[in-house]
Coordinates of C-alpha atoms in Angstrom, one line a residue:
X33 CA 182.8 150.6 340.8
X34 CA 182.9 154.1 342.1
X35 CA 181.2 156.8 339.8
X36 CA 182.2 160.2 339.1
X37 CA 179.3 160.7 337.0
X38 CA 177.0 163.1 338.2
X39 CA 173.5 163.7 336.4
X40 CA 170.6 166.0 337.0
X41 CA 167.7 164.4 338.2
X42 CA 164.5 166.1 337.2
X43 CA 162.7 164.7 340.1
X44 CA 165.1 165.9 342.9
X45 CA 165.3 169.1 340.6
X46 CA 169.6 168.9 341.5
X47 CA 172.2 167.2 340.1
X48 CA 173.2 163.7 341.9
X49 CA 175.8 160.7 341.8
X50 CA 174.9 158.0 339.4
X51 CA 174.9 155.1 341.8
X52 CA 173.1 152.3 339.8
X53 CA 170.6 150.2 341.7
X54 CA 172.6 147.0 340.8
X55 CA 175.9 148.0 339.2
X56 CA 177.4 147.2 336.8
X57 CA 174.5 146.9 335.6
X58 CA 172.6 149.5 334.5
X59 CA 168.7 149.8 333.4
X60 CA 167.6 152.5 331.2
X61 CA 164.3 153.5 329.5
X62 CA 164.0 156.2 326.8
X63 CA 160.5 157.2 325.2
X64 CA 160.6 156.5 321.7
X65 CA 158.8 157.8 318.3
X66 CA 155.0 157.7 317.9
X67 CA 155.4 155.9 314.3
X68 CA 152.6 158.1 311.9
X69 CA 154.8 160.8 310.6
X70 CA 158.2 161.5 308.9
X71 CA 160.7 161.7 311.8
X72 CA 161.7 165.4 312.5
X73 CA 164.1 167.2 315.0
X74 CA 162.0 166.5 317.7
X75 CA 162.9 163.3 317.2
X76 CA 166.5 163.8 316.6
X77 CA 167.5 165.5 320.3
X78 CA 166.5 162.5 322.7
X79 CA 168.1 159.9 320.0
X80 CA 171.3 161.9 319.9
X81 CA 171.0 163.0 323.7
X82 CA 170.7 159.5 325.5
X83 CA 172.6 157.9 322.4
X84 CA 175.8 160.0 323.8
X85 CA 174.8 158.7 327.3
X86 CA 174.3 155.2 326.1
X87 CA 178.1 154.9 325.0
X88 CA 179.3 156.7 328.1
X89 CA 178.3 154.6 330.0
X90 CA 179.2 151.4 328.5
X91 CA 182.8 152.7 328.1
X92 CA 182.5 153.4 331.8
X93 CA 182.2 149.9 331.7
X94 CA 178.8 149.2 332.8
X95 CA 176.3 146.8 330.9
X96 CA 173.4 149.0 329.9
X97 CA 170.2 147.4 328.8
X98 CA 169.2 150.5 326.9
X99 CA 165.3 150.2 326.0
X100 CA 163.4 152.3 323.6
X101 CA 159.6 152.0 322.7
X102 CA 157.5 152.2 319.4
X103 CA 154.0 153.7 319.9
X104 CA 151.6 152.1 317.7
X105 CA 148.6 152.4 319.5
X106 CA 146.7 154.6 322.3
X107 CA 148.0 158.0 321.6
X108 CA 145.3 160.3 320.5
X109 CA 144.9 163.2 318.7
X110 CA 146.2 166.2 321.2
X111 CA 148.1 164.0 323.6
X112 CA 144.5 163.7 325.1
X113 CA 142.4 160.6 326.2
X114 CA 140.0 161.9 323.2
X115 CA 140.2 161.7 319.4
X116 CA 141.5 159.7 317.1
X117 CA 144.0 157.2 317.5
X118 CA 147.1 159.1 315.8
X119 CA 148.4 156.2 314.1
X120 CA 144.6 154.9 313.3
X121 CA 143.7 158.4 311.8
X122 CA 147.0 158.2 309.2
X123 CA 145.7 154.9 307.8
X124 CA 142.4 156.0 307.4
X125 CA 143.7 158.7 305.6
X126 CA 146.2 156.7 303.4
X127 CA 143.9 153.8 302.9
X128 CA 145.9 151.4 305.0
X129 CA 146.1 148.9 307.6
X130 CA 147.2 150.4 310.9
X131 CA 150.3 148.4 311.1
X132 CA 151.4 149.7 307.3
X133 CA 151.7 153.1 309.0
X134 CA 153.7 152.1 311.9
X135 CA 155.9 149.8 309.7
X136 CA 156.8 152.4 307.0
X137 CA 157.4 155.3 309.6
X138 CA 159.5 152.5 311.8
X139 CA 161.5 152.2 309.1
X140 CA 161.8 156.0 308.3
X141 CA 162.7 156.3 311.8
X142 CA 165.6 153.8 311.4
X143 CA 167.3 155.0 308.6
X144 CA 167.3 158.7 310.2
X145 CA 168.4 157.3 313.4
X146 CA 171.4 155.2 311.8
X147 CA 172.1 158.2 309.7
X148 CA 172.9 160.7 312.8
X149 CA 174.6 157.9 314.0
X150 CA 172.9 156.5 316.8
X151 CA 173.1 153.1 318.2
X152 CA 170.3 150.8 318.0
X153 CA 168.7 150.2 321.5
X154 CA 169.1 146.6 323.4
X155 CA 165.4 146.6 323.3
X156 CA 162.4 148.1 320.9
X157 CA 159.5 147.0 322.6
X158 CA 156.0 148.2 320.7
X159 CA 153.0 149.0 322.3
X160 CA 151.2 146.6 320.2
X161 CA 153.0 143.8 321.5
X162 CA 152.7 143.9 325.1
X163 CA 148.8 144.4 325.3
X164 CA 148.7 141.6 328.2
X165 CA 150.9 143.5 330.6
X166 CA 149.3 146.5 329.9
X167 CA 146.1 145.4 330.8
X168 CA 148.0 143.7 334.2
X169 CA 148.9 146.8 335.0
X170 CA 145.6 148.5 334.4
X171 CA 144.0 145.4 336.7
X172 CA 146.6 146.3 339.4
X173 CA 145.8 149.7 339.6
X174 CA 141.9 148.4 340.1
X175 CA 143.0 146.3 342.3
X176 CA 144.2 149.4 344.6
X177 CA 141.3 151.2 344.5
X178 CA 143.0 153.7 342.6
X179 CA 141.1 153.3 339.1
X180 CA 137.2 153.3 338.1
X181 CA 135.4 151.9 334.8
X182 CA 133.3 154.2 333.1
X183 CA 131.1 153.1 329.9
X184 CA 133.9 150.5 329.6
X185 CA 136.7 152.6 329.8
X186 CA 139.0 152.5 332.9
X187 CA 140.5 156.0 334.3
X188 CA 143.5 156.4 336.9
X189 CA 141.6 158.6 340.1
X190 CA 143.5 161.1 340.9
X191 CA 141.6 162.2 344.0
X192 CA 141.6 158.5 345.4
X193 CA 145.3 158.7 344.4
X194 CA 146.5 161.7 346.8
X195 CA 144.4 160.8 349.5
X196 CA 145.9 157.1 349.6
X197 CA 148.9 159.3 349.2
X198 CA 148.8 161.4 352.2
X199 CA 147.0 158.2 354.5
X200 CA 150.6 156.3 353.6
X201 CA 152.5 159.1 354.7
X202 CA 153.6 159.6 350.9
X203 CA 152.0 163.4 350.7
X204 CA 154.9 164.7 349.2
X205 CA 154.7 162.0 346.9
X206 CA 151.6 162.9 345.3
X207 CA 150.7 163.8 341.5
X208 CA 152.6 166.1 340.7
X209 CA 155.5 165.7 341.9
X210 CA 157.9 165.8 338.9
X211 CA 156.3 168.4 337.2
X212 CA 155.7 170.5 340.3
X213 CA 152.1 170.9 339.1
X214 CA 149.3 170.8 341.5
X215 CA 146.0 168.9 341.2
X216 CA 144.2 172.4 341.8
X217 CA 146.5 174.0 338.9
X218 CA 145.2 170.8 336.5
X219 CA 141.6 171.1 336.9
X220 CA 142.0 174.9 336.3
X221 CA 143.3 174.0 333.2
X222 CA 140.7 171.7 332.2
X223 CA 137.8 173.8 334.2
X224 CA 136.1 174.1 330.7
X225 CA 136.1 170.5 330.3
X226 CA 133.7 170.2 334.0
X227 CA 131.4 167.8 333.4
X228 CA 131.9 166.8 329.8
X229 CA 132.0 163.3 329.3
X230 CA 133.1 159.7 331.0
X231 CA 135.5 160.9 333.8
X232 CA 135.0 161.9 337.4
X233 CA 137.3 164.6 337.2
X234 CA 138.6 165.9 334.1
X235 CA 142.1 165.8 335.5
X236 CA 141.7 161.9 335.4
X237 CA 143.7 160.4 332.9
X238 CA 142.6 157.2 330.8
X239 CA 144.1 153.3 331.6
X240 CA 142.0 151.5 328.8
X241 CA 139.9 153.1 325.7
X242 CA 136.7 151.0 325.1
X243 CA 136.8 151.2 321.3
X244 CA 134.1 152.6 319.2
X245 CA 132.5 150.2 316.5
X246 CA 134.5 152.0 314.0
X247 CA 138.2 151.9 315.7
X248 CA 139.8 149.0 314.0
X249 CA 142.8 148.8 316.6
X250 CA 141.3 147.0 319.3
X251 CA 141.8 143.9 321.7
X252 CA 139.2 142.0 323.9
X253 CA 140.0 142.6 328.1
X254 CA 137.9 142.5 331.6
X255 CA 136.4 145.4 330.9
X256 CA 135.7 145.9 327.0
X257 CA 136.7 145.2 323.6
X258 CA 139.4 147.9 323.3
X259 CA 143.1 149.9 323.6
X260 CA 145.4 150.7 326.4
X261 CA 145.9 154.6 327.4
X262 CA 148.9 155.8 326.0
X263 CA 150.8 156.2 329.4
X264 CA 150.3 152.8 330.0
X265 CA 152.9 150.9 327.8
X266 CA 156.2 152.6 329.2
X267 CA 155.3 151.9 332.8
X268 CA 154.3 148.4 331.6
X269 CA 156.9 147.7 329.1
X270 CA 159.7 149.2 331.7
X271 CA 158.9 147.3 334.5
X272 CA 159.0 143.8 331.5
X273 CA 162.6 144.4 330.9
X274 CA 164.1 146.9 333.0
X275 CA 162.3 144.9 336.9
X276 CA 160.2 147.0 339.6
X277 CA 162.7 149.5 340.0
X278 CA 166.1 150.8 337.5
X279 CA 168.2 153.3 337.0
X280 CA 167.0 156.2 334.2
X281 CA 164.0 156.7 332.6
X282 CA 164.5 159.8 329.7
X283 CA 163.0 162.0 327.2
X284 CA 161.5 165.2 325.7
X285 CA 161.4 168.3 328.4
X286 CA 157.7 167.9 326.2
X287 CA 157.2 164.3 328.4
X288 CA 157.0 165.5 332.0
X289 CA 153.7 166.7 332.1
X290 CA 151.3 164.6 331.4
X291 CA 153.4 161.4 330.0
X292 CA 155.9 161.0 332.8
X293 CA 153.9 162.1 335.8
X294 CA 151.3 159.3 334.8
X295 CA 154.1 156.9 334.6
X296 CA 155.3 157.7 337.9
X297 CA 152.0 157.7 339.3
X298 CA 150.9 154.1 337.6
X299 CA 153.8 152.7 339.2
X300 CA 153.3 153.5 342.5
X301 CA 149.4 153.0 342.0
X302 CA 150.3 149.4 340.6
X303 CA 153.4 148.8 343.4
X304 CA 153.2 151.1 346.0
X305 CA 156.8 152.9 344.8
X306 CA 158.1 154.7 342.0
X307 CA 160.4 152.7 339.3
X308 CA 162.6 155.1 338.5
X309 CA 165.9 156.6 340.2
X310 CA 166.9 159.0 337.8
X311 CA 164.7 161.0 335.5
X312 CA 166.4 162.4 332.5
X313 CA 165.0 165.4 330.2
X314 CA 166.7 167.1 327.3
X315 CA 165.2 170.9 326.3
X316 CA 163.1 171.3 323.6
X317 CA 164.5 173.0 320.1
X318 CA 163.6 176.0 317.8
X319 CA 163.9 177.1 314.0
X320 CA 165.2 181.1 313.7
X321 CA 163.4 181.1 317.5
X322 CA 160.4 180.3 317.0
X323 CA 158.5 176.3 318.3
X324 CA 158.2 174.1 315.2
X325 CA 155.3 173.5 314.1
X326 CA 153.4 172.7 311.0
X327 CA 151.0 175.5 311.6
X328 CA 153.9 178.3 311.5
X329 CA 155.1 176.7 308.4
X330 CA 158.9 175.7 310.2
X331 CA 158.2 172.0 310.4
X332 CA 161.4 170.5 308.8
X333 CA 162.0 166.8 308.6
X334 CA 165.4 165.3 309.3
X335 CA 164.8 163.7 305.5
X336 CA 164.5 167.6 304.2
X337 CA 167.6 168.7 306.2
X338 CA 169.8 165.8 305.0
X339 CA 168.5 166.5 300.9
X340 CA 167.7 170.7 301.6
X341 CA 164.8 170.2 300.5
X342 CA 162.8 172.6 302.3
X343 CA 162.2 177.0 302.1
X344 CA 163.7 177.9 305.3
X345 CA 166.8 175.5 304.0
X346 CA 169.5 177.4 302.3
X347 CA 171.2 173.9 301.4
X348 CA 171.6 170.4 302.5
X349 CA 173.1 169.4 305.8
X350 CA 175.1 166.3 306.9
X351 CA 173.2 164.2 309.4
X352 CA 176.8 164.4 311.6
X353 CA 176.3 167.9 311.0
X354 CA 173.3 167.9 313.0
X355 CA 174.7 165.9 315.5
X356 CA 177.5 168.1 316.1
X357 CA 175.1 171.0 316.4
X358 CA 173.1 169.4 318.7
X359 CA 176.4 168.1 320.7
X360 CA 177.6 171.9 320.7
X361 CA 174.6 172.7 323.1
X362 CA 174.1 171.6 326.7
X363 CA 171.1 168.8 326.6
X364 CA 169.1 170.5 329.3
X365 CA 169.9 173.6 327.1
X366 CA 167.8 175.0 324.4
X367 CA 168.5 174.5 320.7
X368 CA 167.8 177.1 318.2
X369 CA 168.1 176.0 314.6
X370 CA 169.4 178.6 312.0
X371 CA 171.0 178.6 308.6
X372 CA 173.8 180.3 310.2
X373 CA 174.1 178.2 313.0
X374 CA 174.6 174.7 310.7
X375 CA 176.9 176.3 308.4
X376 CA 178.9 177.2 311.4
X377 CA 178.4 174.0 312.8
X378 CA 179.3 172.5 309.8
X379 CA 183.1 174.2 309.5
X380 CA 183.5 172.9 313.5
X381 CA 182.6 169.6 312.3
X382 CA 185.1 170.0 309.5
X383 CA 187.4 170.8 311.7
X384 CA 187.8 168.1 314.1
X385 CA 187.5 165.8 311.7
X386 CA 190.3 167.3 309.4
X387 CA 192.1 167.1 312.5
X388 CA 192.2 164.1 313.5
X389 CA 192.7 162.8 309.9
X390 CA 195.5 164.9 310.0
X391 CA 197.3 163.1 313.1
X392 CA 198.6 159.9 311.3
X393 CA 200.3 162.3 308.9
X394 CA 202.5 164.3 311.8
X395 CA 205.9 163.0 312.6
X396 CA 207.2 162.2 316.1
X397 CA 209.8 163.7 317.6
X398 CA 212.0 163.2 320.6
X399 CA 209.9 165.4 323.1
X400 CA 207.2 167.6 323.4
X401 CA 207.2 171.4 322.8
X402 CA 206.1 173.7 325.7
X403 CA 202.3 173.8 324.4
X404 CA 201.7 170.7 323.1
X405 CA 202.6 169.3 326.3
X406 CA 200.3 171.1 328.4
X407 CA 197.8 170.5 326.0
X408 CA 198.3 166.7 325.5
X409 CA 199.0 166.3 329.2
X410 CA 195.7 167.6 330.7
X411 CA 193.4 166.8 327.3
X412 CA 191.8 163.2 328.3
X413 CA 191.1 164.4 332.0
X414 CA 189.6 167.6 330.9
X415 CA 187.4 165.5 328.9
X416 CA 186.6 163.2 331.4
X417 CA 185.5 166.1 334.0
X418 CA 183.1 167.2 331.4
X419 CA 181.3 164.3 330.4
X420 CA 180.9 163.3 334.0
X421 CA 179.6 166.6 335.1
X422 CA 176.2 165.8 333.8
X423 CA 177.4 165.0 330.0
X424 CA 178.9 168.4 329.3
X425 CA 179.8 167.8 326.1
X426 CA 179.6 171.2 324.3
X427 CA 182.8 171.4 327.3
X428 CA 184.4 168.0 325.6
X429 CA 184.4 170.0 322.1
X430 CA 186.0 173.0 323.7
X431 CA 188.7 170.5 324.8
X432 CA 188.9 169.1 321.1
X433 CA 188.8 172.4 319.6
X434 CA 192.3 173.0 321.5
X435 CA 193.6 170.1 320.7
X436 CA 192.9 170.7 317.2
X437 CA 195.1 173.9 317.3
X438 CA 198.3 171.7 318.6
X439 CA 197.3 169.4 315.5
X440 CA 197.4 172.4 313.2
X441 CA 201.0 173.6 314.5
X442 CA 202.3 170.0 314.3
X443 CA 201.1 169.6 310.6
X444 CA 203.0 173.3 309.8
X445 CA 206.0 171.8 311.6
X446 CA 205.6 174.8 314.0
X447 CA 206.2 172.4 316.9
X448 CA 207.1 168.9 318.0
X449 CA 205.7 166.0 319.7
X450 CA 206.9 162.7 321.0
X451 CA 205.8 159.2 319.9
X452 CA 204.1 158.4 323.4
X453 CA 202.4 161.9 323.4
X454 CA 201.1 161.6 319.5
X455 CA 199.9 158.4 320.6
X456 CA 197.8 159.4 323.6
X457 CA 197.0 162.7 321.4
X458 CA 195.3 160.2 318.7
X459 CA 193.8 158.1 321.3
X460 CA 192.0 160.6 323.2
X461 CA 190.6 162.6 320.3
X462 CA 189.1 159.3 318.5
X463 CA 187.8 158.0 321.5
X464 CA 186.0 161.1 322.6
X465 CA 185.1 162.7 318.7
X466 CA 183.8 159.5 317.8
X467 CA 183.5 156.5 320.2
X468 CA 181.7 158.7 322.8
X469 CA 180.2 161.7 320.6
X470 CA 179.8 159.1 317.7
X471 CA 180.7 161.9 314.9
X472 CA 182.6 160.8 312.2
X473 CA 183.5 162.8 308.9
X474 CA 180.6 163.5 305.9
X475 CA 180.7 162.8 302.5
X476 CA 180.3 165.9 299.9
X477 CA 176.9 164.4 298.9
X478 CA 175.3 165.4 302.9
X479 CA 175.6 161.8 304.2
X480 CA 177.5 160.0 306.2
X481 CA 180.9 158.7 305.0
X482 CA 181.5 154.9 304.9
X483 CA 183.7 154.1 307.7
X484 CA 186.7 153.2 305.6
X485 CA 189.8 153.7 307.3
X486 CA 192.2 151.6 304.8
X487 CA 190.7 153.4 301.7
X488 CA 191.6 157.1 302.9
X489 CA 194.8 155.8 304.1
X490 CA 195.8 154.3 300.7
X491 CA 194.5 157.8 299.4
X492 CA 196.8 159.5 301.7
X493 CA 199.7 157.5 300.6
X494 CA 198.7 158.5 296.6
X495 CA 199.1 162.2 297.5
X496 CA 202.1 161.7 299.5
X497 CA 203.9 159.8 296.9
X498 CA 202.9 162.0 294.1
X499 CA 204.5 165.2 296.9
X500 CA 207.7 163.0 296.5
X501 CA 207.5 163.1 293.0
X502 CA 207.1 166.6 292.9
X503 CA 210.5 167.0 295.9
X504 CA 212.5 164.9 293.6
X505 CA 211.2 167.8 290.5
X506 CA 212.6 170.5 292.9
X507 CA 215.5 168.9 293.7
X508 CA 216.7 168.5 289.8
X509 CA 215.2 172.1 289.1
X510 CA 212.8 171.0 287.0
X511 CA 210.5 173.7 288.3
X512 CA 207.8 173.5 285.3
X513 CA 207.1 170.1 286.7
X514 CA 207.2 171.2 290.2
X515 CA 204.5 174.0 289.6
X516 CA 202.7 171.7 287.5
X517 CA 202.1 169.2 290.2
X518 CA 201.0 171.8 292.6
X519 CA 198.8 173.7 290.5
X520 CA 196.8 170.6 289.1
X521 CA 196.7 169.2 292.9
X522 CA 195.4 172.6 293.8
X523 CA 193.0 172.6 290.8
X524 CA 191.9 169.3 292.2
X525 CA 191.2 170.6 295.6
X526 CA 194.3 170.2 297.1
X527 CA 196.5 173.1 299.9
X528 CA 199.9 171.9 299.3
X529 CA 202.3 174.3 301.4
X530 CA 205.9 174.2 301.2
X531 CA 207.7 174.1 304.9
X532 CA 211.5 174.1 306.0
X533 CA 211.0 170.4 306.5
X534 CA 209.1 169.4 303.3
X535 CA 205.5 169.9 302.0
X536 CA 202.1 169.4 303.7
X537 CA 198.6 169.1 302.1
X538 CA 195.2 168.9 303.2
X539 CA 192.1 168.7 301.3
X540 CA 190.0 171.8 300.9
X541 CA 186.3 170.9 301.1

């Protein structure tokens, strides 16, 4: 099939036609949680980001084997190749087993995940399960020339890297090449490391941990009794179920450098090419501008935004809430959380969700007014031009926002629409709000609403019949029980406003 779809490829640094490698299939290979801590915002943006591309593209029609990892093992303390085991260091803490810690936070994970809304991946591979091809991948990279063992430990060389590199012809291919980073610039940065330690070069990054007596997380291999490097399990676990080569590998703007540029460079250490044709990056987010962190005091879980439980928390906020926020901004874009910015996020949500509610309740005409047939004429292809320029979607909202409007005037009887056009109307909105964006409306307690379509319509149908009663008042004078209706359907939360053509209501929230 011929794509539209254009994204920006971090590698190439510009944006480029998706062409899959084997369409319509299509491969892709998200970085997932490290499982030893609450899950927090940072965890919330690639979800949302690649959860939005996810059902894109499967409504482009492609079958998308969508994989996301669980880290429960190798990544130490400072995303370094020293320290603690993250997920180790929590259950010592806590008194538990390892696995406890990644179980519990898995599961944490979940529950936030399927709260914003997100679909489950195809695949959740865990580090702890593929050990094996980890260590394959490790041996292949020996195998090269392109690793050493030091006191049992196995580091990627970096030198031996680039100057296999530049002998293939491949200079421009050297590390460094998605971050734009320089092997010079790296050992400036770790000059004060010269010399410390197990490594060659301080710039050398580790394939396999020998464990120390005391690390209980540990599995015999070749070289010693220990744990794979934490770069090693997406490059291993990629290749597993996504082949040699596929079609997008995303994450964190935080992943490039070092996570990503050691994947790229274990692949073509272990193959002689890279895996990946299109590397994906959304941009990191803020609280009232500054990084979050649980040093400043700003580090809000998704658990304490959902229940406001939290200082810098005037209240609680929807988990579609967030995902609308996070929708309204570019992905490559920054995201600065604020008070001011949810509650307004929260009324746009309202909104479009109000609106399209409001849609099975207009009336069709014969034709179209002026407006609404611009608007409805041009709405699904506006929508269409944004996603596929690189997943615009604050530019699909925009479109929804003015759609909303024609809603509005329909529901006032201020204009008229025909019963093809109210069908493509309803049509586009639903399938972009919620089958693409995957926002859907919120319950008054800050979680999602049960999807229950036949319940609000039989609600509907309540309101409208007891707005009949109250006509049929009118109409015999009996305007004690007229007002009576109104003003206890107001007093319940009801806008009941009285038009040339009858009375309209929507529910005040």
């Amino acid at each position: 099939m011929e794509s539209k779809l254009v994204i920006y490829n971090t590698l190439t640094r510009q944006k480029e036609r998706f062409e899959p490698l084997h369409a319509p299939n299509v491969g892709m290979y998200v970085c997932g949680p490290t499982v030893y801590g609450d899950p927090h915002l940072g965890h919330a943006r690639p979800a949302v980001t690649f959860d939005v591309v996810f059902r894109y593209l499967k409504h482009l029609g492609y079958k998308v084997r969508y994989v996301r990892n669980i880290t429960d093992v190798g990544h130490l303390e400072h995303d370094a190749d020293e320290g603690e085991d993250k997920i180790a260091k929590k259950a010592r803490l806590e008194q538990l087993e390892p696995m406890e810690i990644a179980q519990y936070y898995a599961n944490r994970y979940h529950a936030a995940m399927d709260a914003l809304g997100c679909l489950r991946p195809s695949i959740e591979p865990h580090a702890t399960g593929h050990i094996l091809e980890q260590q394959q991948l490790v041996g292949e990279i020996m195998e090269n020339g392109l690793a050493y063992e030091s006191n049992g430990s196995i580091y990627f060389d970096i030198e031996a890297y680039n100057k296999w590199q530049e002998e293939r012809g491949k200079k421009q291919e050297c590390y460094g090449m998605l971050s734009g980073r320089s092997l010079e610039n790296i050992k400036d940065e770790s000059r004060e490391l010269a010399g410390v330690g197990e490594k060659h070069n301080q710039a050398d990054f580790a394939l396999w941990k020998r464990a120390q007596p005391e690390h209980i997380m540990r599995w015999p291999s070749p070289w010693s009794d220990g744990f794979p490097g934490w770069h090693c399990e997406c490059t291993a676990m990629g290749r597993k179920y996504l082949g040699d080569m596929f079609d997008i590998h995303g994450g964190g703007m935080d992943l490039i450098f070092p996570h990503h540029e050691c994947e790229i460079a274990q692949a073509i250490a272990s193959m002689g090419h890279q895996a990946v044709k299109y590397w994906m990056h959304n941009n990191m987010l803020t609280i009232n501008g500054q990084k979050m962190g649980k040093s400043l005091g700003n580090f809000i879980t998704l658990e304490q935004f959902f229940k406001g439980d939290h200082p810098l928390l005037k209240k609680a906020y929807a988990p579609m809430t967030i995902r609308f926020f996070m929708l309204s901004a570019h992905y490559r874009g920054t995201v600065d959380f604020s008070n001011d910015a949810l509650e307004a996020a929260e009324k746009g949500l309202d909104k479009l969700m109000t609106a399209i509610g409001d849609l099975k309740r207009i009336q069709a005409s014969a034709a179209n007014d002026v407006e609404t047939e611009k608007v409805v004429k041009s709405l699904r292809q506006k929508c269409y031009d944004a996603m596929n320029d690189d997943f615009a979607t604050p530019q699909v909202i925009s479109n929804l926002f003015e759609a909303c409007s024609v809603v509005n005037k329909l529901i006032d009887h201020k204009g008229s629409i025909s019963a093809d056009s109210l069908k493509e109307l309803s049509d586009t909105m639903h399938l972009f709000a919620e089958d693409i964006l995957g926002l859907k409306a919120t319950a008054s307690s800050g979680f999602a609403a049960d999807d229950n379509s036949a319940r609000e319509e039989a609600f509907g149908k309540v309101v409208d019949m007891v707005l009949a009663l109250r006509a049929k008042a009118k109409a015999n004078k009996d305007w004690a029980t007229s007002d009576q209706i109104r003003d206890e359907l107001a007093a319940a939360g009801f806008e009941v406003k009285d038009t040339k053509d009858g009375a309209t209501w929507k529910l005040n929230k």
